[in-house]
Tab-separated table of C-alpha atoms in Angstrom:
chain	number	residue	atom	x	y	z
A	428	MET	CA	-20.293	2.447	18.064
A	429	THR	CA	-22.362	-0.716	18.303
A	430	ALA	CA	-23.935	-0.423	14.856
A	431	ALA	CA	-20.731	0.264	13.056
A	432	VAL	CA	-18.868	-2.495	14.891
A	433	ASP	CA	-21.586	-4.910	13.823
A	434	GLU	CA	-21.880	-3.591	10.233
A	435	VAL	CA	-18.123	-3.454	9.459
A	436	VAL	CA	-17.882	-7.265	8.774
A	437	ARG	CA	-20.745	-7.382	6.500
A	438	ILE	CA	-19.627	-4.411	4.579
A	439	ALA	CA	-15.996	-5.963	4.196
A	440	SER	CA	-17.475	-9.338	3.144
A	441	ASP	CA	-19.809	-7.706	0.531
A	442	LEU	CA	-16.902	-5.630	-0.944
A	443	ILE	CA	-14.621	-8.751	-1.159
A	444	ARG	CA	-17.347	-10.499	-3.110
A	445	ILE	CA	-17.145	-7.826	-5.867
A	446	ASP	CA	-14.210	-9.188	-7.899
A	447	THR	CA	-12.157	-6.029	-8.685
A	448	THR	CA	-9.142	-7.700	-9.963
A	449	ASN	CA	-6.562	-5.380	-11.430
A	450	THR	CA	-4.144	-7.218	-13.714
A	451	GLY	CA	-2.394	-4.040	-14.915
A	452	ASP	CA	-3.881	-4.449	-18.238
A	453	PRO	CA	-6.906	-2.102	-18.729
A	454	THR	CA	-8.557	-4.381	-21.142
A	455	THR	CA	-8.884	-7.183	-18.597
A	456	VAL	CA	-9.640	-5.188	-15.404
A	457	VAL	CA	-13.010	-6.127	-13.883
A	458	GLY	CA	-15.364	-4.931	-11.200
A	459	GLU	CA	-14.130	-1.472	-10.245
A	460	ARG	CA	-17.435	0.193	-11.520
A	461	ALA	CA	-19.537	-2.275	-9.649
A	462	ALA	CA	-17.565	-1.547	-6.546
A	463	ALA	CA	-17.790	2.092	-6.850
A	464	GLU	CA	-21.586	1.988	-7.323
A	465	HIS	CA	-21.911	-0.050	-4.243
A	466	VAL	CA	-19.824	2.276	-2.083
A	467	ALA	CA	-21.577	5.371	-3.621
A	468	ALA	CA	-25.076	3.727	-2.653
A	469	LEU	CA	-23.934	3.050	0.964
A	470	LEU	CA	-22.763	6.794	1.311
A	471	ALA	CA	-26.019	7.999	-0.398
A	472	GLU	CA	-28.198	6.035	1.912
A	473	VAL	CA	-26.991	8.130	4.989
A	474	GLY	CA	-27.408	11.470	3.118
A	475	LEU	CA	-23.938	12.135	1.645
A	476	GLU	CA	-23.624	13.274	-2.080
A	477	PRO	CA	-21.135	10.848	-3.528
A	478	VAL	CA	-19.675	11.540	-7.039
A	479	ILE	CA	-18.520	8.710	-9.350
A	480	LEU	CA	-15.614	9.655	-11.773
A	481	GLU	CA	-14.223	7.504	-14.551
A	482	SER	CA	-10.852	8.011	-16.065
A	483	ALA	CA	-11.737	5.283	-18.591
A	484	PRO	CA	-14.678	2.984	-19.211
A	485	GLY	CA	-15.053	0.988	-15.882
A	486	ARG	CA	-12.260	2.788	-14.133
A	487	ALA	CA	-14.370	4.361	-11.452
A	488	SER	CA	-13.612	6.184	-8.213
A	489	VAL	CA	-15.838	7.632	-5.640
A	490	PHE	CA	-15.629	10.933	-3.734
A	491	ALA	CA	-17.813	12.494	-1.093
A	492	ARG	CA	-17.303	15.427	1.258
A	493	TYR	CA	-18.547	15.280	4.852
A	494	PRO	CA	-18.837	18.762	6.066
A	495	GLY	CA	-17.233	19.499	9.422
A	496	ALA	CA	-18.130	21.901	12.203
A	497	ASP	CA	-15.364	24.337	11.469
A	498	PRO	CA	-15.279	25.031	7.600
A	499	SER	CA	-12.256	27.386	8.150
A	500	ARG	CA	-10.026	24.488	8.933
A	501	ASP	CA	-8.035	22.623	6.631
A	502	ALA	CA	-9.866	19.337	5.439
A	503	LEU	CA	-8.598	15.783	6.132
A	504	LEU	CA	-8.507	13.211	3.111
A	505	ILE	CA	-9.455	9.535	3.982
A	506	HIS	CA	-8.458	7.464	1.020
A	507	GLY	CA	-8.641	3.701	0.155
A	508	HIS	CA	-8.669	1.666	-3.015
A	509	LEU	CA	-11.088	-0.665	-4.328
A	510	ASP	CA	-9.061	-2.734	-6.685
A	511	VAL	CA	-7.097	-5.921	-5.772
A	512	VAL	CA	-4.341	-7.949	-7.418
A	513	PRO	CA	-5.174	-11.269	-9.149
A	514	ALA	CA	-5.985	-14.511	-7.173
A	515	ASP	CA	-5.674	-18.076	-8.168
A	516	ALA	CA	-8.729	-19.916	-6.477
A	517	GLY	CA	-6.925	-23.149	-6.729
A	518	GLU	CA	-4.237	-22.134	-4.254
A	519	TRP	CA	-6.615	-20.847	-1.567
A	520	SER	CA	-8.317	-22.637	1.358
A	521	VAL	CA	-11.513	-20.648	0.594
A	522	HIS	CA	-12.583	-19.057	-2.787
A	523	PRO	CA	-10.750	-15.571	-2.791
A	524	PHE	CA	-14.019	-13.627	-3.663
A	525	SER	CA	-16.201	-15.405	-1.203
A	526	GLY	CA	-15.805	-13.010	1.613
A	527	GLU	CA	-16.282	-15.965	3.910
A	528	VAL	CA	-16.278	-15.553	7.687
A	529	ARG	CA	-14.563	-18.346	9.300
A	530	ASP	CA	-12.413	-19.085	12.354
A	531	GLY	CA	-12.641	-15.481	13.543
A	532	TYR	CA	-11.437	-13.926	10.084
A	533	VAL	CA	-13.069	-12.326	6.976
A	534	TRP	CA	-11.281	-14.177	4.111
A	535	GLY	CA	-10.673	-13.045	0.515
A	536	ARG	CA	-8.592	-11.101	-1.810
A	537	GLY	CA	-8.532	-7.508	-0.442
A	538	ALA	CA	-9.213	-8.512	3.097
A	539	VAL	CA	-5.903	-6.683	4.108
A	540	ASP	CA	-5.303	-4.754	0.857
A	541	MET	CA	-7.371	-2.839	1.342
A	542	LYS	CA	-11.184	-3.454	1.545
A	543	ASN	CA	-10.735	-3.870	5.284
A	544	PHE	CA	-10.114	-0.047	5.660
A	545	ASP	CA	-12.844	0.853	3.110
A	546	ALA	CA	-15.259	-1.045	5.254
A	547	MET	CA	-14.214	0.590	8.499
A	548	VAL	CA	-14.577	4.051	7.062
A	549	LEU	CA	-17.908	3.157	5.631
A	550	ALA	CA	-19.087	1.723	8.867
A	551	VAL	CA	-18.020	4.675	10.954
A	552	VAL	CA	-19.327	7.444	8.473
A	553	ARG	CA	-22.701	5.600	8.128
A	554	GLN	CA	-23.250	5.479	11.867
A	555	TRP	CA	-22.127	9.135	12.438
A	556	ARG	CA	-24.530	10.286	9.853
A	557	ARG	CA	-27.458	8.326	11.205
A	558	GLU	CA	-26.722	9.851	14.617
A	559	GLY	CA	-26.150	13.280	13.150
A	560	ARG	CA	-22.691	13.680	14.330
A	561	VAL	CA	-20.457	16.267	12.752
A	562	PRO	CA	-16.528	15.775	12.406
A	563	PRO	CA	-14.669	18.765	13.693
A	564	ARG	CA	-13.447	19.483	10.131
A	565	ASP	CA	-14.412	18.527	6.702
A	566	LEU	CA	-13.606	14.916	5.753
A	567	VAL	CA	-12.964	14.218	2.151
A	568	LEU	CA	-13.716	10.422	1.314
A	569	ALA	CA	-11.989	8.847	-1.619
A	570	PHE	CA	-12.566	5.261	-2.817
A	571	LEU	CA	-10.127	4.774	-5.659
A	572	ALA	CA	-9.515	2.693	-8.601
A	573	ASP	CA	-6.267	1.335	-9.963
A	574	GLU	CA	-3.894	1.523	-7.037
A	575	GLU	CA	-2.478	-1.825	-7.615
A	576	ALA	CA	-1.111	-0.697	-11.066
A	577	GLY	CA	0.384	2.437	-9.985
A	578	GLY	CA	-2.761	4.711	-9.840
A	579	THR	CA	-2.584	5.914	-13.413
A	580	PHE	CA	-6.349	5.425	-13.982
A	581	GLY	CA	-7.111	6.416	-10.175
A	582	ALA	CA	-5.336	8.797	-7.926
A	583	HIS	CA	-2.826	10.266	-10.431
A	584	TRP	CA	-5.624	10.825	-12.822
A	585	LEU	CA	-7.637	12.609	-10.234
A	586	VAL	CA	-5.016	14.712	-9.025
A	587	ALA	CA	-4.156	15.934	-12.483
A	588	GLU	CA	-7.812	16.258	-13.996
A	589	HIS	CA	-9.909	17.189	-10.818
A	590	PRO	CA	-7.555	18.808	-8.362
A	591	GLN	CA	-10.497	20.793	-6.998
A	592	LEU	CA	-11.918	17.771	-5.280
A	593	PHE	CA	-9.022	18.171	-2.892
A	594	GLU	CA	-9.444	21.900	-2.219
A	595	GLY	CA	-8.446	22.744	1.332
A	596	VAL	CA	-6.944	19.322	2.040
A	597	THR	CA	-3.761	19.496	3.957
A	598	GLU	CA	-3.512	15.986	5.567
A	599	ALA	CA	-4.462	12.472	4.491
A	600	ILE	CA	-4.739	8.962	6.011
A	601	GLY	CA	-4.704	5.758	3.976
A	602	GLU	CA	-2.719	2.367	3.684
A	603	VAL	CA	-0.494	0.797	5.250
A	604	GLY	CA	0.053	1.642	8.852
A	605	GLY	CA	-1.776	1.450	12.393
A	606	PHE	CA	-1.353	-2.241	12.780
A	607	SER	CA	-0.157	-3.884	15.908
A	608	TYR	CA	3.173	-5.745	16.616
A	609	THR	CA	3.024	-7.571	19.937
A	610	VAL	CA	6.303	-7.268	21.894
A	611	SER	CA	5.243	-8.584	25.146
A	612	ASP	CA	2.102	-9.010	27.488
A	613	ASP	CA	2.409	-5.412	28.345
A	614	LEU	CA	3.568	-3.909	25.099
A	615	ARG	CA	2.418	-3.499	21.727
A	616	LEU	CA	3.890	-1.323	18.858
A	617	TYR	CA	1.598	0.257	16.295
A	618	LEU	CA	3.413	1.142	13.139
A	619	ILE	CA	2.276	4.391	11.618
A	620	GLU	CA	3.580	4.992	8.190
A	621	THR	CA	5.261	8.390	7.827
A	622	ALA	CA	7.427	7.270	4.868
A	623	GLU	CA	7.380	5.146	1.813
A	624	LYS	CA	9.913	4.158	-0.731
A	625	GLY	CA	9.880	5.515	-4.278
A	626	LEU	CA	8.776	3.225	-7.100
A	627	GLU	CA	10.653	2.622	-10.385
A	628	TRP	CA	9.196	-0.003	-12.602
A	629	LEU	CA	11.695	-0.439	-15.510
A	630	ARG	CA	11.867	-2.565	-18.531
A	631	VAL	CA	15.451	-3.316	-19.810
A	632	HIS	CA	16.385	-4.347	-23.250
A	633	SER	CA	19.487	-6.075	-24.605
A	634	ARG	CA	20.139	-6.306	-28.402
A	635	GLY	CA	22.384	-8.888	-30.249
A	636	ARG	CA	22.800	-10.494	-33.651
A	637	PRO	CA	20.013	-12.881	-34.540
A	638	GLY	CA	21.136	-16.148	-35.855
A	639	HIS	CA	20.594	-19.986	-35.861
A	640	GLY	CA	20.324	-21.821	-32.601
A	641	SER	CA	22.679	-24.469	-33.671
A	642	MET	CA	25.633	-22.434	-34.155
A	643	ILE	CA	28.225	-20.906	-31.751
A	644	HIS	CA	27.099	-17.281	-31.228
A	645	ASP	CA	29.003	-14.806	-29.094
A	646	ASP	CA	26.499	-11.861	-29.687
A	647	ASN	CA	23.333	-13.368	-27.954
A	648	ALA	CA	20.789	-10.892	-26.588
A	649	VAL	CA	19.420	-13.453	-24.306
A	650	THR	CA	22.606	-14.328	-22.638
A	651	ALA	CA	23.557	-10.641	-22.308
A	652	LEU	CA	20.175	-9.891	-20.653
A	653	ALA	CA	20.390	-13.047	-18.315
A	654	GLU	CA	23.889	-12.065	-17.080
A	655	ALA	CA	22.792	-8.548	-16.251
A	656	VAL	CA	19.531	-9.577	-14.640
A	657	ALA	CA	21.436	-12.041	-12.524
A	658	ARG	CA	23.886	-9.344	-11.351
A	659	VAL	CA	20.982	-7.063	-10.350
A	660	GLY	CA	18.954	-9.664	-8.664
A	661	ARG	CA	21.784	-10.844	-6.517
A	662	HIS	CA	23.102	-7.355	-5.572
A	663	ARG	CA	22.792	-5.830	-2.253
A	664	PHE	CA	22.903	-2.054	-2.160
A	665	PRO	CA	24.486	-0.185	0.606
A	666	ILE	CA	22.670	0.397	4.011
A	667	VAL	CA	21.240	3.968	4.193
A	668	MET	CA	19.615	5.148	7.314
A	669	THR	CA	16.717	7.570	6.939
A	670	ASP	CA	15.188	9.567	9.602
A	671	THR	CA	12.099	7.561	9.618
A	672	VAL	CA	14.024	3.986	9.906
A	673	ARG	CA	16.418	5.402	12.375
A	674	ARG	CA	13.558	6.442	14.787
A	675	PHE	CA	11.755	3.312	14.195
A	676	LEU	CA	14.776	1.071	15.065
A	677	ALA	CA	15.512	3.143	18.228
A	678	GLU	CA	11.954	2.535	19.326
A	679	ALA	CA	12.132	-1.229	18.356
A	680	GLY	CA	15.504	-1.696	20.071
A	681	ASP	CA	14.084	0.035	23.398
A	682	ALA	CA	10.988	-2.102	23.190
A	683	LEU	CA	12.930	-5.354	22.614
A	684	GLY	CA	15.838	-4.518	24.975
A	685	VAL	CA	18.364	-4.740	22.291
A	686	ASP	CA	21.077	-2.529	20.937
A	687	ILE	CA	20.807	-1.785	17.227
A	688	ASP	CA	23.881	-0.724	15.398
A	689	PRO	CA	22.737	1.857	12.801
A	690	ALA	CA	25.683	0.665	10.597
A	691	GLN	CA	24.701	-3.085	10.808
A	692	PRO	CA	20.899	-3.220	11.627
A	693	GLU	CA	19.942	-6.405	9.862
A	694	ASP	CA	20.812	-8.823	12.626
A	695	ALA	CA	18.565	-6.845	15.123
A	696	ILE	CA	15.780	-6.618	12.171
A	697	ALA	CA	15.805	-10.363	11.918
A	698	LYS	CA	14.486	-10.523	15.516
A	699	LEU	CA	11.280	-8.549	14.474
A	700	GLY	CA	9.549	-11.707	13.426
A	701	THR	CA	6.781	-11.262	10.895
A	702	ILE	CA	7.499	-7.584	10.245
A	703	ALA	CA	11.019	-8.222	9.411
A	704	PRO	CA	10.523	-8.465	5.721
A	705	ILE	CA	9.010	-5.001	5.626
A	706	ILE	CA	11.350	-3.251	7.942
A	707	GLY	CA	14.366	-5.115	6.367
A	708	SER	CA	13.645	-3.651	2.980
A	709	THR	CA	13.736	-0.015	4.175
A	710	VAL	CA	17.330	0.176	5.165
A	711	ARG	CA	18.608	-0.014	1.396
A	712	ASN	CA	17.541	0.565	-2.075
A	713	THR	CA	16.117	-2.779	-3.701
A	714	VAL	CA	15.583	-4.238	-7.143
A	715	ASN	CA	13.802	-7.533	-7.985
A	716	PRO	CA	13.566	-8.941	-11.420
A	717	THR	CA	9.820	-9.617	-12.073
A	718	GLY	CA	9.699	-10.766	-15.704
A	719	LEU	CA	11.706	-12.139	-18.730
A	720	ARG	CA	10.653	-11.993	-22.459
A	721	ALA	CA	12.669	-13.193	-25.351
A	722	GLY	CA	12.480	-15.371	-28.525
A	723	TYR	CA	9.831	-16.529	-30.727
A	724	LYS	CA	11.103	-20.179	-31.858
A	725	GLU	CA	13.289	-22.718	-30.376
A	726	ASN	CA	16.015	-22.605	-32.918
A	727	VAL	CA	16.183	-18.901	-33.538
A	728	ILE	CA	18.585	-16.724	-31.636
A	729	PRO	CA	16.557	-13.306	-31.236
A	730	SER	CA	17.816	-9.945	-31.790
A	731	ARG	CA	16.356	-8.483	-28.740
A	732	ALA	CA	15.452	-9.726	-25.054
A	733	SER	CA	13.627	-7.863	-22.278
A	734	ALA	CA	13.067	-8.071	-18.600
A	735	THR	CA	11.037	-6.059	-15.951
A	736	LEU	CA	12.695	-4.714	-12.618
A	737	ASP	CA	10.692	-3.634	-9.635
A	738	CYS	CA	13.015	-0.992	-8.074
A	739	ARG	CA	12.173	0.705	-4.821
A	740	THR	CA	14.279	3.692	-3.642
A	741	LEU	CA	14.723	5.466	-0.301
A	742	PRO	CA	14.085	9.028	0.119
A	743	GLY	CA	16.850	11.252	-1.283
A	744	GLN	CA	18.312	8.163	-3.109
A	745	ARG	CA	16.856	8.288	-6.557
A	746	GLU	CA	19.758	9.816	-8.516
A	747	VAL	CA	22.397	7.742	-6.532
A	748	PHE	CA	20.346	4.552	-7.278
A	749	GLU	CA	20.058	5.234	-11.023
A	750	ALA	CA	23.765	5.495	-11.290
A	751	GLN	CA	24.294	2.273	-9.242
A	752	LEU	CA	21.811	0.474	-11.478
A	753	ARG	CA	23.326	1.608	-14.501
A	754	GLU	CA	26.779	0.345	-13.547
A	755	LEU	CA	25.323	-2.993	-12.673
A	756	LEU	CA	23.472	-3.472	-15.759
A	757	GLY	CA	26.323	-2.286	-17.904
A	758	PRO	CA	26.442	0.313	-20.726
A	759	ASP	CA	24.906	-1.607	-23.473
A	760	LEU	CA	21.357	-2.267	-22.070
A	761	GLU	CA	18.584	0.003	-22.822
A	762	ILE	CA	16.275	1.148	-20.035
A	763	GLU	CA	12.582	2.003	-20.377
A	764	THR	CA	10.711	3.536	-17.720
A	765	ILE	CA	7.042	2.045	-17.026
A	766	GLN	CA	6.284	3.913	-13.669
A	767	SER	CA	8.250	6.426	-11.853
A	768	GLN	CA	6.982	7.760	-8.440
A	769	PRO	CA	9.170	9.528	-5.778
A	770	ALA	CA	9.661	8.446	-2.181
A	771	LEU	CA	7.886	10.136	0.567
A	772	GLU	CA	8.655	11.093	4.054
A	773	THR	CA	7.266	13.202	6.682
A	774	THR	CA	7.875	13.820	10.389
A	775	PHE	CA	6.291	11.919	13.311
A	776	ASP	CA	4.627	14.993	15.059
A	777	GLY	CA	1.722	17.387	15.046
A	778	PRO	CA	-1.982	17.286	16.255
A	779	LEU	CA	-2.869	14.528	13.720
A	780	VAL	CA	-0.213	12.184	15.010
A	781	GLU	CA	-1.193	13.027	18.524
A	782	ALA	CA	-4.935	12.095	17.773
A	783	MET	CA	-3.759	8.852	16.347
A	784	GLY	CA	-1.788	7.925	19.475
A	785	ALA	CA	-4.686	9.032	21.838
A	786	ALA	CA	-7.223	6.970	19.964
A	787	LEU	CA	-5.204	3.813	19.866
A	788	ARG	CA	-4.153	4.181	23.608
A	789	ALA	CA	-7.705	4.642	24.361
A	790	GLU	CA	-8.803	1.090	22.968
A	791	ASP	CA	-5.426	-0.582	23.843
A	792	PRO	CA	-3.666	0.688	26.998
A	793	ILE	CA	-0.392	-0.954	25.986
A	794	ALA	CA	-0.236	0.626	22.692
A	795	ARG	CA	2.901	2.534	21.633
A	796	PRO	CA	2.773	4.266	18.273
A	797	VAL	CA	5.805	4.425	16.363
A	798	PRO	CA	6.662	5.771	12.893
A	799	TYR	CA	7.907	3.428	10.050
A	800	MET	CA	8.774	3.382	6.384
A	801	LEU	CA	6.496	1.177	4.021
A	802	SER	CA	8.787	-0.698	1.520
A	803	GLY	CA	5.961	-0.625	-1.047
A	804	GLY	CA	3.944	2.384	-2.305
A	805	THR	CA	0.492	3.796	-2.087
A	806	ASP	CA	-1.765	6.414	-3.689
A	807	ALA	CA	-0.220	8.734	-1.232
A	808	LYS	CA	2.341	9.440	-3.845
A	809	ALA	CA	-0.320	11.110	-6.018
A	810	PHE	CA	-1.689	13.243	-3.172
A	811	ALA	CA	1.813	14.436	-2.158
A	812	LYS	CA	1.849	16.259	-5.566
A	813	LEU	CA	-0.716	18.652	-4.136
A	814	GLY	CA	1.302	19.264	-0.945
A	815	ILE	CA	-0.787	16.979	1.227
A	816	ARG	CA	0.973	15.447	4.138
A	817	CYS	CA	0.306	11.706	4.122
A	818	PHE	CA	0.220	8.839	6.675
A	819	GLY	CA	-0.618	5.320	6.662
A	820	PHE	CA	-3.192	4.640	9.481
A	821	VAL	CA	-5.433	1.550	9.234
A	822	PRO	CA	-5.839	0.601	12.751
A	823	LEU	CA	-5.708	-3.163	13.398
A	824	LEU	CA	-5.359	-5.160	16.368
A	825	LEU	CA	-3.539	-8.361	15.248
A	826	PRO	CA	-2.922	-11.796	16.856
A	827	PRO	CA	0.785	-11.996	17.637
A	828	ASP	CA	1.075	-15.210	15.651
A	829	LEU	CA	-0.563	-13.847	12.431
A	830	ASN	CA	2.061	-13.347	9.603
A	831	PHE	CA	0.457	-10.066	8.577
A	832	SER	CA	3.079	-8.994	6.044
A	833	ALA	CA	2.681	-12.292	4.107
A	834	LEU	CA	-0.983	-11.656	3.527
A	835	PHE	CA	-0.281	-8.741	1.257
A	836	HIS	CA	-0.913	-10.255	-2.260
A	837	GLY	CA	-0.585	-13.659	-0.684
A	838	ILE	CA	-2.596	-16.710	-0.419
A	839	ASP	CA	-5.375	-17.068	1.984
A	840	GLU	CA	-5.522	-13.219	2.604
A	841	ARG	CA	-7.801	-12.612	5.628
A	842	VAL	CA	-8.427	-10.087	8.363
A	843	PRO	CA	-9.366	-10.776	12.002
A	844	VAL	CA	-13.095	-9.836	12.838
A	845	GLU	CA	-12.000	-8.440	16.340
A	846	GLY	CA	-9.250	-6.422	14.365
A	847	LEU	CA	-11.817	-4.853	12.089
A	848	GLN	CA	-14.019	-4.011	15.125
A	849	PHE	CA	-11.018	-2.550	16.954
A	850	GLY	CA	-10.226	-0.441	13.943
A	851	VAL	CA	-13.744	0.940	13.845
A	852	ARG	CA	-13.640	1.924	17.477
A	853	VAL	CA	-10.189	3.638	17.010
A	854	LEU	CA	-11.324	5.538	13.822
A	855	ASP	CA	-14.447	6.619	15.651
A	856	ARG	CA	-12.071	8.200	18.448
A	857	PHE	CA	-9.545	9.519	15.994
A	858	LEU	CA	-12.017	11.342	13.637
A	859	ALA	CA	-13.862	12.921	16.525
A	860	GLU	CA	-10.390	14.619	17.510
A	861	CYS	CA	-8.689	15.003	14.117
């Protein structure tokens, strides 16, 4: 895989330099079409036949099918998104769209979320095509728009409007999994995503009597909203142990040599270092207030105030959560749904999982693959509607001191060059056996 290992850094840098910022407002989104055309050109150059599809002007996704040796077998979907969240250049050590290679890292917005995987897939596929290699089954390659705003203009639109693209697909790999967590000199866990929390983006509204800001006013919409949002933001929902989290904690406890009490797991989770924020969010439902809006003049009490809530629910917990949230907010607030996508969970078994483990161990003899739940969400939620079994598998060997979870949507996002090259070698082995 010499060519792919050499090429992956260049491809990642080039993709990062295409600003594909997704603000969530379709009128301000940039770069998705340019990135799609760039990816399509890389695929076409090696003889594949990519198709670019737009859900709206500029909202472009790329698809290509790589025929396999056995057309009777079910196909594997490999998906990544091309859009990124906004970045303020003034907060970064390097320009977020520079794609600069420095200190052993590729820097820039999207380096880990998730142009790193896009680059790995492109590098491997390009080398395979140049060498005339044929995968054991059809590979469906998808490079998608709009994941960072819920996938309405990307994966969900494609599943609804072009389901034929996924004909014969039964399994998929995408973000966020396959990254390493170093336990000791002779053990590294590799977290494979087999579950992810559900997504509920809500807007809540309070109403009151408008009036003059100088007067005593007991029916203030802003006050009612602020009190409700504070209750929600400070609340801790009960611990609920899903199968995936229970198994991960058993594996982590064994690796760390600690007993983890399923009824009180958070003390042990705190010992997981940089991955603790991800794992700690998967033992309960969560809500975070993310926005407030009210008023139009300093001395006018408005009749309406609104807040946005980012809610993440565990598998099987959606209805229970909705009742808990309603009780916290109180009966008088109106709840509006912005996005609603269910939680996902599959088992950690089968030939695809075995192929992941074998590929990781071949490149890292101290690797131990373990299942885990992602606290966020991915485009897998769209593909699951078609009955596709989805995993997060972006193989990365990470330095033990790198705070990987903080890089997602964070400042100075970067991916290790050696990690990218490791990922190429693992994907090469995995796709040869998948």
